GROMACS .gro file of C-alpha atoms in nm:
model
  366
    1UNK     CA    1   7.437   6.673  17.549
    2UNK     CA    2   7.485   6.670  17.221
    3UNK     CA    3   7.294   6.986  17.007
    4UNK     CA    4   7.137   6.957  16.676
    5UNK     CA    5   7.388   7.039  16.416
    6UNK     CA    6   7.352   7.277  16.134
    7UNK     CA    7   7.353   7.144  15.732
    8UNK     CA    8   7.698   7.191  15.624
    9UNK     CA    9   7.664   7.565  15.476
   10UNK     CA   10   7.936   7.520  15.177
   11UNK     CA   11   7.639   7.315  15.049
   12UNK     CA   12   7.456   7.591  14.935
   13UNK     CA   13   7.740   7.701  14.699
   14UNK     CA   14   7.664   7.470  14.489
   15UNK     CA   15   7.442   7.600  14.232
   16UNK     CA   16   7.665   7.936  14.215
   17UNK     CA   17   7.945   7.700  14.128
   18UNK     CA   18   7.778   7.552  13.885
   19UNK     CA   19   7.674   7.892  13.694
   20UNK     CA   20   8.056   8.033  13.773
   21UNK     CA   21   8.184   7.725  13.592
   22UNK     CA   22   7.944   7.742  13.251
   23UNK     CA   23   8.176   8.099  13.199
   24UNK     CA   24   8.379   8.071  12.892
   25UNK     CA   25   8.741   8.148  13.080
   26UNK     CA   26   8.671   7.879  13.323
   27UNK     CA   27   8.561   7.952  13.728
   28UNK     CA   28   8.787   8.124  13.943
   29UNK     CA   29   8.716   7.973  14.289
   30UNK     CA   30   8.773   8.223  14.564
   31UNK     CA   31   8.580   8.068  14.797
   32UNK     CA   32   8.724   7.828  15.032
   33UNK     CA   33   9.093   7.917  15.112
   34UNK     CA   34   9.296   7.563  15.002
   35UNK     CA   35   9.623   7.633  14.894
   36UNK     CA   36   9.667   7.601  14.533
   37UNK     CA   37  10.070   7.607  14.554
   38UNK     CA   38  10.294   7.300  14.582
   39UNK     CA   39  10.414   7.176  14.929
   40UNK     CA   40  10.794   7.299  14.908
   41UNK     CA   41  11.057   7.029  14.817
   42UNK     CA   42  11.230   6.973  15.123
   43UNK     CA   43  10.890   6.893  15.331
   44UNK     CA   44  10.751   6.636  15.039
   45UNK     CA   45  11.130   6.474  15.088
   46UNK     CA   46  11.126   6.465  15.470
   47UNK     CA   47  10.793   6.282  15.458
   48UNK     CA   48  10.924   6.036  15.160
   49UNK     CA   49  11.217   5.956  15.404
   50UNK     CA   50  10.996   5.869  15.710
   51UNK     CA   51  10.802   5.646  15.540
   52UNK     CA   52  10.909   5.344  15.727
   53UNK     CA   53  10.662   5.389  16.019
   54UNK     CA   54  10.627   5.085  16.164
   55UNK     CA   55  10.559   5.129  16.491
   56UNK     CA   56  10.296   5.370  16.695
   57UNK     CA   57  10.393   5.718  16.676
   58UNK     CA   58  10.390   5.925  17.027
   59UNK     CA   59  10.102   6.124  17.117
   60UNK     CA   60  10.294   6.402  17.261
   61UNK     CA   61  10.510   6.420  16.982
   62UNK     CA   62  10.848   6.308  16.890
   63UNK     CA   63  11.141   6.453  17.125
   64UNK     CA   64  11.234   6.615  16.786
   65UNK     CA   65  10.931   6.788  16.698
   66UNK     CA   66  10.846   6.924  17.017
   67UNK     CA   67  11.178   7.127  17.005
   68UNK     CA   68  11.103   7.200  16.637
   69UNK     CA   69  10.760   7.363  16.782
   70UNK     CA   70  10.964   7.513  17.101
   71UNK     CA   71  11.189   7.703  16.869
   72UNK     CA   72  10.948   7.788  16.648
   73UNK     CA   73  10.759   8.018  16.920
   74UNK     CA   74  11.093   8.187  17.046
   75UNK     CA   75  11.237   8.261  16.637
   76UNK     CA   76  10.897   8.353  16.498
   77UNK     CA   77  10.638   8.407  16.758
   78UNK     CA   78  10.876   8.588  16.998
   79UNK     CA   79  10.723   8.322  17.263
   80UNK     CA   80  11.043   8.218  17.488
   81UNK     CA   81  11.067   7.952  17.766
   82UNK     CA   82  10.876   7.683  17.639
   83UNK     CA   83  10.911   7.339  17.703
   84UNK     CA   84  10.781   6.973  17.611
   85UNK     CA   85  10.502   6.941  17.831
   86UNK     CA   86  10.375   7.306  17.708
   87UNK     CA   87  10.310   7.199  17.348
   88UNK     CA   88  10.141   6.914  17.139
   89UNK     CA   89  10.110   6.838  16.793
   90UNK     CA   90   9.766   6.796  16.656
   91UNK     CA   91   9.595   6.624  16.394
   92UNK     CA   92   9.504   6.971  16.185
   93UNK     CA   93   9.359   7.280  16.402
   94UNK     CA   94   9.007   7.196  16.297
   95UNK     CA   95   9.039   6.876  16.469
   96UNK     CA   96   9.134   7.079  16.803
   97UNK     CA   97   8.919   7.371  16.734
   98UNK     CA   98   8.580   7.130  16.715
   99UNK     CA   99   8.653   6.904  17.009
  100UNK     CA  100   8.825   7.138  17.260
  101UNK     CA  101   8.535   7.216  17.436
  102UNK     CA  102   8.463   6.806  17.482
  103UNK     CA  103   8.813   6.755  17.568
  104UNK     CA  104   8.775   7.004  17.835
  105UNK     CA  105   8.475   6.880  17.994
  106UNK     CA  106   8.247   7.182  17.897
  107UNK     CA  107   7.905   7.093  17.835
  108UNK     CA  108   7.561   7.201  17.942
  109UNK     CA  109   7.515   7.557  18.110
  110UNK     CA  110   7.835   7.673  18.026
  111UNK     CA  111   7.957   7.948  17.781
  112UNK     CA  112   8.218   7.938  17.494
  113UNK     CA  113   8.273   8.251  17.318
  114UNK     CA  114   8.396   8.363  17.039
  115UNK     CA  115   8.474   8.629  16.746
  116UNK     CA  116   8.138   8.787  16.567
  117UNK     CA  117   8.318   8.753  16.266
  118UNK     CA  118   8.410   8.350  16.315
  119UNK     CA  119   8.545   8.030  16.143
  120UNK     CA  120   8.234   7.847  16.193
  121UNK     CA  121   8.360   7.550  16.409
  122UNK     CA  122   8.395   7.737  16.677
  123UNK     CA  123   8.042   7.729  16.732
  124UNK     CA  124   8.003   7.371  16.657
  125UNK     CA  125   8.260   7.271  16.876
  126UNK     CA  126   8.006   7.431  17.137
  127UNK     CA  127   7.744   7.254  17.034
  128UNK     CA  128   7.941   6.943  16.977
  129UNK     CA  129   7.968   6.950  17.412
  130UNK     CA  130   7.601   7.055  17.421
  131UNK     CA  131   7.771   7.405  17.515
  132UNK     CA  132   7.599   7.810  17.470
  133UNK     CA  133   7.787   7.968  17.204
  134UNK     CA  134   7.864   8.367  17.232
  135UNK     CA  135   7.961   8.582  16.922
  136UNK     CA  136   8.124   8.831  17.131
  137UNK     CA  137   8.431   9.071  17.066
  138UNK     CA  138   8.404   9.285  17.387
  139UNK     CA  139   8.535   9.159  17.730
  140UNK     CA  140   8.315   9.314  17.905
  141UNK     CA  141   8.005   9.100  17.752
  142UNK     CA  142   8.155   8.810  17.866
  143UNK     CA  143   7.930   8.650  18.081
  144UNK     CA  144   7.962   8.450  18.439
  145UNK     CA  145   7.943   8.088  18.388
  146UNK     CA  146   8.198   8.159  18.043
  147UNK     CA  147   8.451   7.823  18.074
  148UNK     CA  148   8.612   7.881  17.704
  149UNK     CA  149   8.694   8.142  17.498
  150UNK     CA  150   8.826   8.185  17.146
  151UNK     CA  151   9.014   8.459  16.967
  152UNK     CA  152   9.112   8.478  16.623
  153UNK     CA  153   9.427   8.702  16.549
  154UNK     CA  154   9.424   8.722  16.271
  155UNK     CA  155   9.121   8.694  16.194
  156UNK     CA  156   8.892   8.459  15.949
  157UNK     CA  157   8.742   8.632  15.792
  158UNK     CA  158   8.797   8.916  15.843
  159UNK     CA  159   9.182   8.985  15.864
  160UNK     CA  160   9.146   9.117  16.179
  161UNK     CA  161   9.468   9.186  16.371
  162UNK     CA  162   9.455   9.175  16.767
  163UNK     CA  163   9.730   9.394  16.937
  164UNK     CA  164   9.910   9.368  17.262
  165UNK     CA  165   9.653   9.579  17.436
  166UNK     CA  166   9.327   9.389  17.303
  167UNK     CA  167   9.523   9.041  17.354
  168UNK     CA  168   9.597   9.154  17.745
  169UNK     CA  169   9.261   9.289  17.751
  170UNK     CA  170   9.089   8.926  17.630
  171UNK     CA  171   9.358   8.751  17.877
  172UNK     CA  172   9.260   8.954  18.211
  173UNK     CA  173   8.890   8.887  18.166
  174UNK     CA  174   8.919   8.498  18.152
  175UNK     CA  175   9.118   8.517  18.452
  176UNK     CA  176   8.848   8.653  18.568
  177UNK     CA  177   8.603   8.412  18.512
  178UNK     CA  178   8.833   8.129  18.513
  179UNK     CA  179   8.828   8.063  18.154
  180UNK     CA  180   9.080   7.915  17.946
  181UNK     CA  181   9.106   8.139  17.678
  182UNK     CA  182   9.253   8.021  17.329
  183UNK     CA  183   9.394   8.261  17.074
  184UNK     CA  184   9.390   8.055  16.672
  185UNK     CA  185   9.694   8.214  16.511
  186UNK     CA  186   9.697   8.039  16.218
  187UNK     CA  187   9.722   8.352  15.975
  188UNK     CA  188  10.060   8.464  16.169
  189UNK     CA  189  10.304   8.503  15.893
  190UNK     CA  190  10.071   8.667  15.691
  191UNK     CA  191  10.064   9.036  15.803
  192UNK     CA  192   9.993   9.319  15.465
  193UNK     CA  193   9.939   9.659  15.570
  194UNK     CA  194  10.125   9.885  15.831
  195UNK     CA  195  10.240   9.779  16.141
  196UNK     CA  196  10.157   9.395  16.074
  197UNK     CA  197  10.378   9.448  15.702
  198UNK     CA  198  10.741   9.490  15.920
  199UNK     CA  199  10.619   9.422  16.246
  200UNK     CA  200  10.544   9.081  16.359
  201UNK     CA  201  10.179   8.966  16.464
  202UNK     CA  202  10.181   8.941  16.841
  203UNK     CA  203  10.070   8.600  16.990
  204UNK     CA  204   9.831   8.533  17.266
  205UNK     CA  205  10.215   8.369  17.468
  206UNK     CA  206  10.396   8.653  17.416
  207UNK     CA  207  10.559   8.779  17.728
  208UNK     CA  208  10.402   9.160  17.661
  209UNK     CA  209  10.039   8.954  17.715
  210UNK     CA  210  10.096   8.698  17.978
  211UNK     CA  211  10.433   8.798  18.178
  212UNK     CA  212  10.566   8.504  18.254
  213UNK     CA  213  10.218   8.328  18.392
  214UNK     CA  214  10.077   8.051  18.108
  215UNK     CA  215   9.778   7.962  18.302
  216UNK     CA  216   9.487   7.902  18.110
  217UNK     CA  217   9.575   7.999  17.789
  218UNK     CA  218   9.730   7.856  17.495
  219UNK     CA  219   9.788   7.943  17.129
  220UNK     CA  220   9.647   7.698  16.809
  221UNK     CA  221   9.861   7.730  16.465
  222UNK     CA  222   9.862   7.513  16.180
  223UNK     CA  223  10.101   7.470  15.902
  224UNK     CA  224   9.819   7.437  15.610
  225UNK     CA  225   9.893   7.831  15.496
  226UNK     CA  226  10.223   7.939  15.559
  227UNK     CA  227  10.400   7.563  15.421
  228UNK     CA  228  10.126   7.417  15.231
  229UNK     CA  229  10.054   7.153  15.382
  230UNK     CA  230   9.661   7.184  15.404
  231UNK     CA  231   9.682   6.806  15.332
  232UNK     CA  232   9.917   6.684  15.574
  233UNK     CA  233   9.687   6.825  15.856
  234UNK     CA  234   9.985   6.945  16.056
  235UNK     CA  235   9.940   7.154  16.360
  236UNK     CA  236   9.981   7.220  16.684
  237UNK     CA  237   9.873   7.365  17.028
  238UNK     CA  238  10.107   7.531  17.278
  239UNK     CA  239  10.083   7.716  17.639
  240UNK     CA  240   9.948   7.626  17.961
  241UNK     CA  241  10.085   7.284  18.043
  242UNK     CA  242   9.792   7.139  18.314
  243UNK     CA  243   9.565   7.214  17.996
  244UNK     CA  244   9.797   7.074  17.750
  245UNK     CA  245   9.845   6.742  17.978
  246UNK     CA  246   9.470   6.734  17.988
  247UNK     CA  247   9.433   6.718  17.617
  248UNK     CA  248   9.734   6.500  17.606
  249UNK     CA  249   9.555   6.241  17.811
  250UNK     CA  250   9.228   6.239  17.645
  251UNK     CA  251   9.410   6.226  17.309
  252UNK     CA  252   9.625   5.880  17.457
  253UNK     CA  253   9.273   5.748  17.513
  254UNK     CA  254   9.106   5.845  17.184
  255UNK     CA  255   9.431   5.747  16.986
  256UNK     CA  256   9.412   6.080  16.841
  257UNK     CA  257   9.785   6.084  16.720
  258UNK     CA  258   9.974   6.254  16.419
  259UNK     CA  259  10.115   6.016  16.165
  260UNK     CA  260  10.493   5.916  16.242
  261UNK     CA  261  10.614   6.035  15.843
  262UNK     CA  262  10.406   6.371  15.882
  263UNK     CA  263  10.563   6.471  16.231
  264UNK     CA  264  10.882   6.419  16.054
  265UNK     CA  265  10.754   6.670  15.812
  266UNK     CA  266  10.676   6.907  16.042
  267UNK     CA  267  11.005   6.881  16.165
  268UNK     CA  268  11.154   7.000  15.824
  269UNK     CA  269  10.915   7.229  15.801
  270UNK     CA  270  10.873   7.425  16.121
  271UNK     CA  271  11.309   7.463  16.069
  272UNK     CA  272  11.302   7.625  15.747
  273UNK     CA  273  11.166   7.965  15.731
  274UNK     CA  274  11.289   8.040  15.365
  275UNK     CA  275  10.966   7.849  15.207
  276UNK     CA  276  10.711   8.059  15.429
  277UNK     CA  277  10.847   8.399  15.344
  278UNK     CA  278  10.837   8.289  14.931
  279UNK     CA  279  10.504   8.180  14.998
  280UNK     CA  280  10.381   8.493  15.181
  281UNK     CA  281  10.549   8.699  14.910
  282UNK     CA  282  10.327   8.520  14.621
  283UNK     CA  283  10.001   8.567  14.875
  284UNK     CA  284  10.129   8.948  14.849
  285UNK     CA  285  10.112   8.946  14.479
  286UNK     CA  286   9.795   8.848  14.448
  287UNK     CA  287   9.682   9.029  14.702
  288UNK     CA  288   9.800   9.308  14.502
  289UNK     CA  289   9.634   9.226  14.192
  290UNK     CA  290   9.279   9.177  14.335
  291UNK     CA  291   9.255   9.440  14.597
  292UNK     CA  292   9.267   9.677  14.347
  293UNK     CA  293   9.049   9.562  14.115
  294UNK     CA  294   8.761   9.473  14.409
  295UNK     CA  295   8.733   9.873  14.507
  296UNK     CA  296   8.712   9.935  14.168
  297UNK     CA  297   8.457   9.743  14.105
  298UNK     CA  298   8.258   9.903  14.389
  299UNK     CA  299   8.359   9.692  14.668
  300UNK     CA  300   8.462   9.839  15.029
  301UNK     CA  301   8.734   9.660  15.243
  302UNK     CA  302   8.691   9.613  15.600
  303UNK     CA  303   8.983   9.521  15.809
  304UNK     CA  304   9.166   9.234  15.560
  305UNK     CA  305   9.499   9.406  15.678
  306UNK     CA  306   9.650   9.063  15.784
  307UNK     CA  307   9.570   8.685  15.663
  308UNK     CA  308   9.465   8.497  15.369
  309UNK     CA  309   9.129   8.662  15.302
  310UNK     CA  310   8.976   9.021  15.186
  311UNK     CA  311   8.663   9.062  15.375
  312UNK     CA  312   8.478   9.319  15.137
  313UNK     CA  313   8.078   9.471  15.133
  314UNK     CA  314   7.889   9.634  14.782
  315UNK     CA  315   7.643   9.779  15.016
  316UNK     CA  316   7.395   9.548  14.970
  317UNK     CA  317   7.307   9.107  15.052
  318UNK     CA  318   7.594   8.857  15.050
  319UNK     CA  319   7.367   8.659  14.810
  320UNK     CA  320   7.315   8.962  14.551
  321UNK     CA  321   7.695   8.946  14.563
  322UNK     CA  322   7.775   8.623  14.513
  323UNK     CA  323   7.483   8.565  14.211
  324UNK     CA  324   7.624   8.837  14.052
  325UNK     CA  325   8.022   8.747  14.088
  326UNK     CA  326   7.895   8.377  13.987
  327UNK     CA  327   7.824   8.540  13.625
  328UNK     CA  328   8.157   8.678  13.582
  329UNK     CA  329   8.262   8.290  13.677
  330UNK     CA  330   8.382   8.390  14.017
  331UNK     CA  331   8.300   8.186  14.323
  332UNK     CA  332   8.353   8.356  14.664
  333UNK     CA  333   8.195   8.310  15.047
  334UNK     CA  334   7.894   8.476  15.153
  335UNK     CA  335   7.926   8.637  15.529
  336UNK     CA  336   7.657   8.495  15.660
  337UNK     CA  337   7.869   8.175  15.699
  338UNK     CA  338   8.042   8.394  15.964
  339UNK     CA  339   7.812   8.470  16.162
  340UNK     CA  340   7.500   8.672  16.221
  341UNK     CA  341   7.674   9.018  16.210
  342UNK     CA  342   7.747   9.087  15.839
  343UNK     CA  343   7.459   8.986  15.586
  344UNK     CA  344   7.630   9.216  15.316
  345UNK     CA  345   8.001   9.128  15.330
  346UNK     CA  346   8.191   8.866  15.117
  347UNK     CA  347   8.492   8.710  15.156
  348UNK     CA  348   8.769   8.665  14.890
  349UNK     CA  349   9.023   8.386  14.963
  350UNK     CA  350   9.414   8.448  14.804
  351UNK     CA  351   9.447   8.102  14.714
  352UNK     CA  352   9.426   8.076  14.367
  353UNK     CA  353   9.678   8.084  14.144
  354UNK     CA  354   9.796   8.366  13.996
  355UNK     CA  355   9.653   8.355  13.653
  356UNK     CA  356   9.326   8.281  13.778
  357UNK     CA  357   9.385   8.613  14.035
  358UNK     CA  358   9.461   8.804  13.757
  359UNK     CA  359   9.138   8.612  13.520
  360UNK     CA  360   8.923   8.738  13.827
  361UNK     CA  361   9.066   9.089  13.866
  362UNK     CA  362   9.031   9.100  13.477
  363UNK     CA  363   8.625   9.016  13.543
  364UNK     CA  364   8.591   9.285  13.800
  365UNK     CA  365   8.687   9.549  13.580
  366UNK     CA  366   8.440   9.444  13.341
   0.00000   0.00000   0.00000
């Protein structure tokens, strides 16, 4: 059964955008993390080319975009041994992340937990299939009757990175309860501070978490960050394959499919990693001009070592903090749209370009 849905909380941003735009320099939005950057070159041409889509495009995805996807996980997730039926593209992750729990057949009396710092669809996605929602990062809170559980690695929005020992951890307690346990990875390629700034992000798949037994679990990543392509709604969903079949059939049935011309893209883009490490390199930059100027301005960081956010506290309510940053013409997210845990913190998004970083960073220091 269907629960009541909350108002759409992004709503109530709207009279702080209003004041951060009356500043004289113009707002610098912060606040919800859409790439400001153009989609590289070769993508926007790949999607040109495939423009002749005339007939239905596959569900499962083309034969040429699932191996795009297999390879993927073995160059960059270090996830080998993958094969068709273990992935499936998706129609953006927020698509997936919101019905899931439907597609699974979880509804009433059951359990779906997730991070207590958490995108918000998560718990809609619960309540979407009449579900209990958990903010929960301990294991051993997890209760009986739990059929679904979500990780975030790393995390928004906090930056959170999970390591082999927490993933493994996470993994052996839905086995235990005979969950299927889903690990959004979507923030992969963007690692900043030591281990995550030379050593790659582990996935949920990786071989150190699972061995070489895929039950139950799967990993979510979209291409929105790392290529751009926040408009395209390209992503994907790989692991178990009896849950990906599942989702594959109720997708058939739905006619959930990804455009013909944007799996092509995906194609193009999944094969060329030279765009994604430019593009992490600029996210660096910035992240480099306003870290610096946040502590100075009295703000502490929490986590924020990975990802496209800097999840940051003065001490005192989100909403003091974002009234206050809306005078200096800066719009950023207030934490309570993350949950219940962290009425004081405020999250920064990187995606802005890089003179309005360095207009905000400017502000800050007054």
């Amino acid at each position: 059964m269907l629960k009541e849905l909350p108002e759409y909380p992004w709503d109530q941003m709207v009279p702080f955008a209003e004041r951060a735009r009356r500043h004289s320099d113009g707002i610098v939005d912060l606040s919800i993390g859409s790439p400001v950057d153009p989609t590289p070159a070769i993508i926007r041409d790949a999607l040109a080319q495939a423009t002749d889509a005339h007939a239905y495009p596959q569900t499962a995805g083309t034969p040429a975009l699932q191996r795009a996807i297999i390879d993927w996980f073995e160059r960059r997730r270090g996830v080998p041994g993958l094969a068709e039926r273990n992935v499936l593209p998706t129609i953006g992750s927020k698509e997936l992340v919101a019905l899931l729990p439907f597609m699974l057949g979880i509804g009433e009396g059951d359990t779906i937990v997730h991070p207590r710092a958490a995108y918000p669809t998560y718990a809609i996605g619960a309540a979407i299939a009449g579900a209990e929602a958990l903010a929960s990062d301990e294991p051993a809170e997890w209760p009986e009757g739990t059929k679904l559980i979500w990780l975030n690695s790393p995390g928004n929005p906090d930056g959170r990175v999970l390591g082999i020992e927490q993933l493994r951890a996470a993994r052996e307690r839905a086995r235990e309860l005979g969950a299927v346990i889903v690990s959004d990875e979507c923030y992969a390629e963007l690692g900043w501070d030591a281990p995550w700034d030379g050593e790659p992000i582990p996935s949920i798949l990786d071989p150190r978490v699972v061995g070489d037994d895929r039950k139950n679990v799967l990993a979510v990543y979209s291409l929105s960050k790392q290529s751009n392509m926040a408009g395209y709604r390209a992503a994907f969903a790989a692991g178990c394959g009896g849950v990906i079949q599942r989702l594959l059939t109720v997708r058939k049935h739905a006619g959930l499919m990804l455009p013909a011309p944007l799996q092509e893209a995906m194609v193009v883009a999944l094969g060329d990693d030279a765009h994604v490490d430019s593009q992490r390199e600029l996210y660096r930059a910035r992240r480099e001009v306003l870290l610096p100027a946040l502590l100075a301005a009295g703000f502490t960081m929490d986590n924020s070592e990975a990802g496209l956010y800097l999840w940051a506290t003065e001490g005192v309510s989100a909403w003091e903090s974002i009234d206050k940053l809306a005078g200096l013409g800066i719009l950023a997210g207030p934490g309570t749209f993350y949950g219940d845990f962290y009425p004081n913190h405020v999250r920064f998004s990187l995606t802005a370009s890089d003179e309005r970083i360095a207009a905000a960073a400017a502000r800050l220091r007054g």
